[in-house]
Short mmCIF file of C-alpha atoms in Angstrom, two decimals:
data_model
loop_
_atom_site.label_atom_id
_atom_site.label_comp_id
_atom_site.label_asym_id
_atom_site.label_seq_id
_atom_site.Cartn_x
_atom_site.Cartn_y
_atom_site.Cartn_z
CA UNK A 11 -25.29 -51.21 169.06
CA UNK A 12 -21.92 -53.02 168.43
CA UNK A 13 -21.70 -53.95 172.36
CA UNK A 14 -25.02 -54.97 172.63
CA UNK A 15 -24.69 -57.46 169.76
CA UNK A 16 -21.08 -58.27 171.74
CA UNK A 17 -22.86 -59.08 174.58
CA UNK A 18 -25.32 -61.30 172.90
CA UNK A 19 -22.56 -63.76 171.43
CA UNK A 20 -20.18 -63.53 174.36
CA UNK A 21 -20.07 -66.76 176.71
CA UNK A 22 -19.22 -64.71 180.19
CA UNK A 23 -22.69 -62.64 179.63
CA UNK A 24 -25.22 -64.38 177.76
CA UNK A 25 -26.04 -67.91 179.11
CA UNK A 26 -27.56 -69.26 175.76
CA UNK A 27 -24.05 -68.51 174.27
CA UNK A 28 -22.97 -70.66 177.25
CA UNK A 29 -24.99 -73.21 176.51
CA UNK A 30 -23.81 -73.53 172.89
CA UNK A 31 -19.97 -73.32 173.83
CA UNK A 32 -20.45 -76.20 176.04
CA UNK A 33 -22.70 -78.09 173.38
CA UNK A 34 -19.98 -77.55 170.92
CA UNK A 35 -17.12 -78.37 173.16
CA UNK A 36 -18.85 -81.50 174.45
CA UNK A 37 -19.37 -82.89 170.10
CA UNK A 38 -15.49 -81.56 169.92
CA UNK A 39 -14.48 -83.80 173.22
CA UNK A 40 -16.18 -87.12 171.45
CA UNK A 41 -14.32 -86.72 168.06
CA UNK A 42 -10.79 -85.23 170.21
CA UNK A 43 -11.06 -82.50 168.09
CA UNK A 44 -9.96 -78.80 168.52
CA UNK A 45 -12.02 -76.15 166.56
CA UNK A 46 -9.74 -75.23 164.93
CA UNK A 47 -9.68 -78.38 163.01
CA UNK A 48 -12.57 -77.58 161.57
CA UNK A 49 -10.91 -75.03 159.53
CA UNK A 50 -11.10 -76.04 156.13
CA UNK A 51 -8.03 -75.34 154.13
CA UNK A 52 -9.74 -75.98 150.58
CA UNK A 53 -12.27 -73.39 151.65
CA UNK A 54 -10.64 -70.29 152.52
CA UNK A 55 -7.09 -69.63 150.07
CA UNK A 56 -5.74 -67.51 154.03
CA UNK A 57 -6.46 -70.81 156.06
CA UNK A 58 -4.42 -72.90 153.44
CA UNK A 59 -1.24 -70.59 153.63
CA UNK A 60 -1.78 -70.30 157.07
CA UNK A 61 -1.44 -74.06 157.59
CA UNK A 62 1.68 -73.68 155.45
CA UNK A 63 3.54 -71.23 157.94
CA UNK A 64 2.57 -73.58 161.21
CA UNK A 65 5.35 -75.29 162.00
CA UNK A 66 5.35 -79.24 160.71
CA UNK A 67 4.18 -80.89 163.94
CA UNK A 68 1.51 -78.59 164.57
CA UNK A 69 0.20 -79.54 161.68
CA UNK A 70 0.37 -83.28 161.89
CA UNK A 71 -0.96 -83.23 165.11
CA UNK A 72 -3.85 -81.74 163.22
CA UNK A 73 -3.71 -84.27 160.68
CA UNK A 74 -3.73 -86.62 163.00
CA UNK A 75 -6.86 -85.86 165.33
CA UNK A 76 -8.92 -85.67 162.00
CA UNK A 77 -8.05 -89.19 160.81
CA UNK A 78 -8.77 -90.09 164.56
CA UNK A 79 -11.94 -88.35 164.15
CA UNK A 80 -12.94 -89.77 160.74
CA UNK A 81 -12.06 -93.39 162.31
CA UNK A 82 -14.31 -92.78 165.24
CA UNK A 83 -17.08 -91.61 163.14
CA UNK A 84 -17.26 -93.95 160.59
CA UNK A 85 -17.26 -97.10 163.75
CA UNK A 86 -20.00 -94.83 165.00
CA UNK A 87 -17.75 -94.84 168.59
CA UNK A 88 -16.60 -92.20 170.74
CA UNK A 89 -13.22 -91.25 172.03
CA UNK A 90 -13.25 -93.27 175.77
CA UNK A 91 -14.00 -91.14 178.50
CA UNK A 92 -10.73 -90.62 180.10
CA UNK A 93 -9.27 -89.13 177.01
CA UNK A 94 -12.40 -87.24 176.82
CA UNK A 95 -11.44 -85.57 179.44
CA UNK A 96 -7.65 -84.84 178.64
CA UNK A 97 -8.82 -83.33 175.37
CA UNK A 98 -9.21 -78.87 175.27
CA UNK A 99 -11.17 -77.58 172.45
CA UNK A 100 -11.03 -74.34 172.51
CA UNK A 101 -7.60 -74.23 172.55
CA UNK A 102 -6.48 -72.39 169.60
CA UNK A 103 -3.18 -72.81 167.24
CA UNK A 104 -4.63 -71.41 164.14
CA UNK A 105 -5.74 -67.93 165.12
CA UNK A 106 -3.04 -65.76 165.40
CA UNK A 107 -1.11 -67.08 162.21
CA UNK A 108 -4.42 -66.76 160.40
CA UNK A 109 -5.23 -63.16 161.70
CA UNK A 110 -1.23 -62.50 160.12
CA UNK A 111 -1.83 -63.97 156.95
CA UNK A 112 -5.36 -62.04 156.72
CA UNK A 113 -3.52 -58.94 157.57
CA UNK A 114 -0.89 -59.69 155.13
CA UNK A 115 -2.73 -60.50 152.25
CA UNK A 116 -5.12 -57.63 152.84
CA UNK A 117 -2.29 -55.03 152.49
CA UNK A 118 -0.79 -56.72 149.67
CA UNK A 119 -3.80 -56.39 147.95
CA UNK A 120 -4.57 -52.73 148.41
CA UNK A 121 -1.17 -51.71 148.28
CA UNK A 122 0.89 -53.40 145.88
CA UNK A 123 -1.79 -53.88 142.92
CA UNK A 124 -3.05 -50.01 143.91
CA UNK A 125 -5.87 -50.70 143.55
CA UNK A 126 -9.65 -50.07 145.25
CA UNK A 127 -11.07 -53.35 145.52
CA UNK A 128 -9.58 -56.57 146.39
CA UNK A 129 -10.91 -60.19 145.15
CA UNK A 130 -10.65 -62.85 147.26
CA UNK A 131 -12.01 -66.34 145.92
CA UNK A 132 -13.65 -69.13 147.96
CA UNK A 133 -15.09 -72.60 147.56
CA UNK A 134 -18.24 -73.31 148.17
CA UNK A 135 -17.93 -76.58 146.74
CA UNK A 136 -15.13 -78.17 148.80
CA UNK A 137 -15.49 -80.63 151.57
CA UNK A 138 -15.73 -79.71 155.12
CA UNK A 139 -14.23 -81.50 158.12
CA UNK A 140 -17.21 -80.80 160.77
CA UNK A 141 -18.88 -83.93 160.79
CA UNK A 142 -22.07 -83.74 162.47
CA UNK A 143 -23.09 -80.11 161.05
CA UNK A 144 -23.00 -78.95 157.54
CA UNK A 145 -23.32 -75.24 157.14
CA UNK A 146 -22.55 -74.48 153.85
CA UNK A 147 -25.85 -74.19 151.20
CA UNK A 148 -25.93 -77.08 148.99
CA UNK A 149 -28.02 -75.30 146.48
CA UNK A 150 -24.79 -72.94 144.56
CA UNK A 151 -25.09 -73.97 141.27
CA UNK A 152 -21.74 -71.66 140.80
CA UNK A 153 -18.15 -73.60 142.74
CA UNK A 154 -16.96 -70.03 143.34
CA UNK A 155 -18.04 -66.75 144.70
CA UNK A 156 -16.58 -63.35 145.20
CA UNK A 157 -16.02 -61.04 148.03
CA UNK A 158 -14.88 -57.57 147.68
CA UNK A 159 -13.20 -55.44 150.00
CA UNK A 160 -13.14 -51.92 149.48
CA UNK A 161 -9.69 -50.04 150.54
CA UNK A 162 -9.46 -47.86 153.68
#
């Protein structure tokens, strides 16, 4: 069941995943964005320490392509075509340092507090940087929610 479901989301095998991974990386080529940058650091308490242990440029280039793309988007312009075409969205710089501090945090967690259950708090309420698609629900009356995770 879990490689069927794989196969359903990966790119190489499923041509409507295709599809969407070049929809998205065209919307990421007009703004010069990487996804990554949509990674929301007042969201998720792992993607703010992450962003913390990148080393200083990578994070102002970061900084920088989202002013670029907050610029563009409030002129209602696009990033000219022959930049367009320098620009690789997919190209991650987040991912491994976030998979780290997830690891990291996880274990301190369930082994320094010994105990079962782990709380981990998130925002609903804070602003996101993806700015043609909103996916969070606007109706939480609550700014915070809780997710457990049970020890193994």
């Amino acid at each position: 069941m879990a490689s069927f479901l794989q196969s359903l989301v990966d790119p190489r095998k499923n041509w409507f995943a295709r599809q969407h991974m070049k929809a998205v990386s065209q919307r990421l080529r007009h703004y010069g964005l990487r996804y990554d940058d949509l990674y929301d650091p007042y969201y998720d308490l792992d993607i703010k320490e992450a962003l913390n242990r990148l080393p200083r440029e990578i994070v102002d280039a970061r900084n920088q392509r989202l002013k670029r793309a907050m610029d563009l988007s409030m002129k209602h312009e696009y990033l000219p075509e022959h930049l367009q075409a320098q620009q690789t969205p997919f190209r991650s710089y987040l991912q491994e340092m976030l998979a780290l501090v997830s690891t990291i945090m996880l274990l301190l967690c369930t082994s320094f507090l010994g105990i079962s259950v782990c709380v981990r708090i998130v925002n609903y309420e804070a602003p996101i940087y993806q700015p043609y698609l909103s996916i969070y629900p606007k109706h939480r009356s609550m700014p915070e929610s809780v997710f457990f995770f049970k020890q193994t």
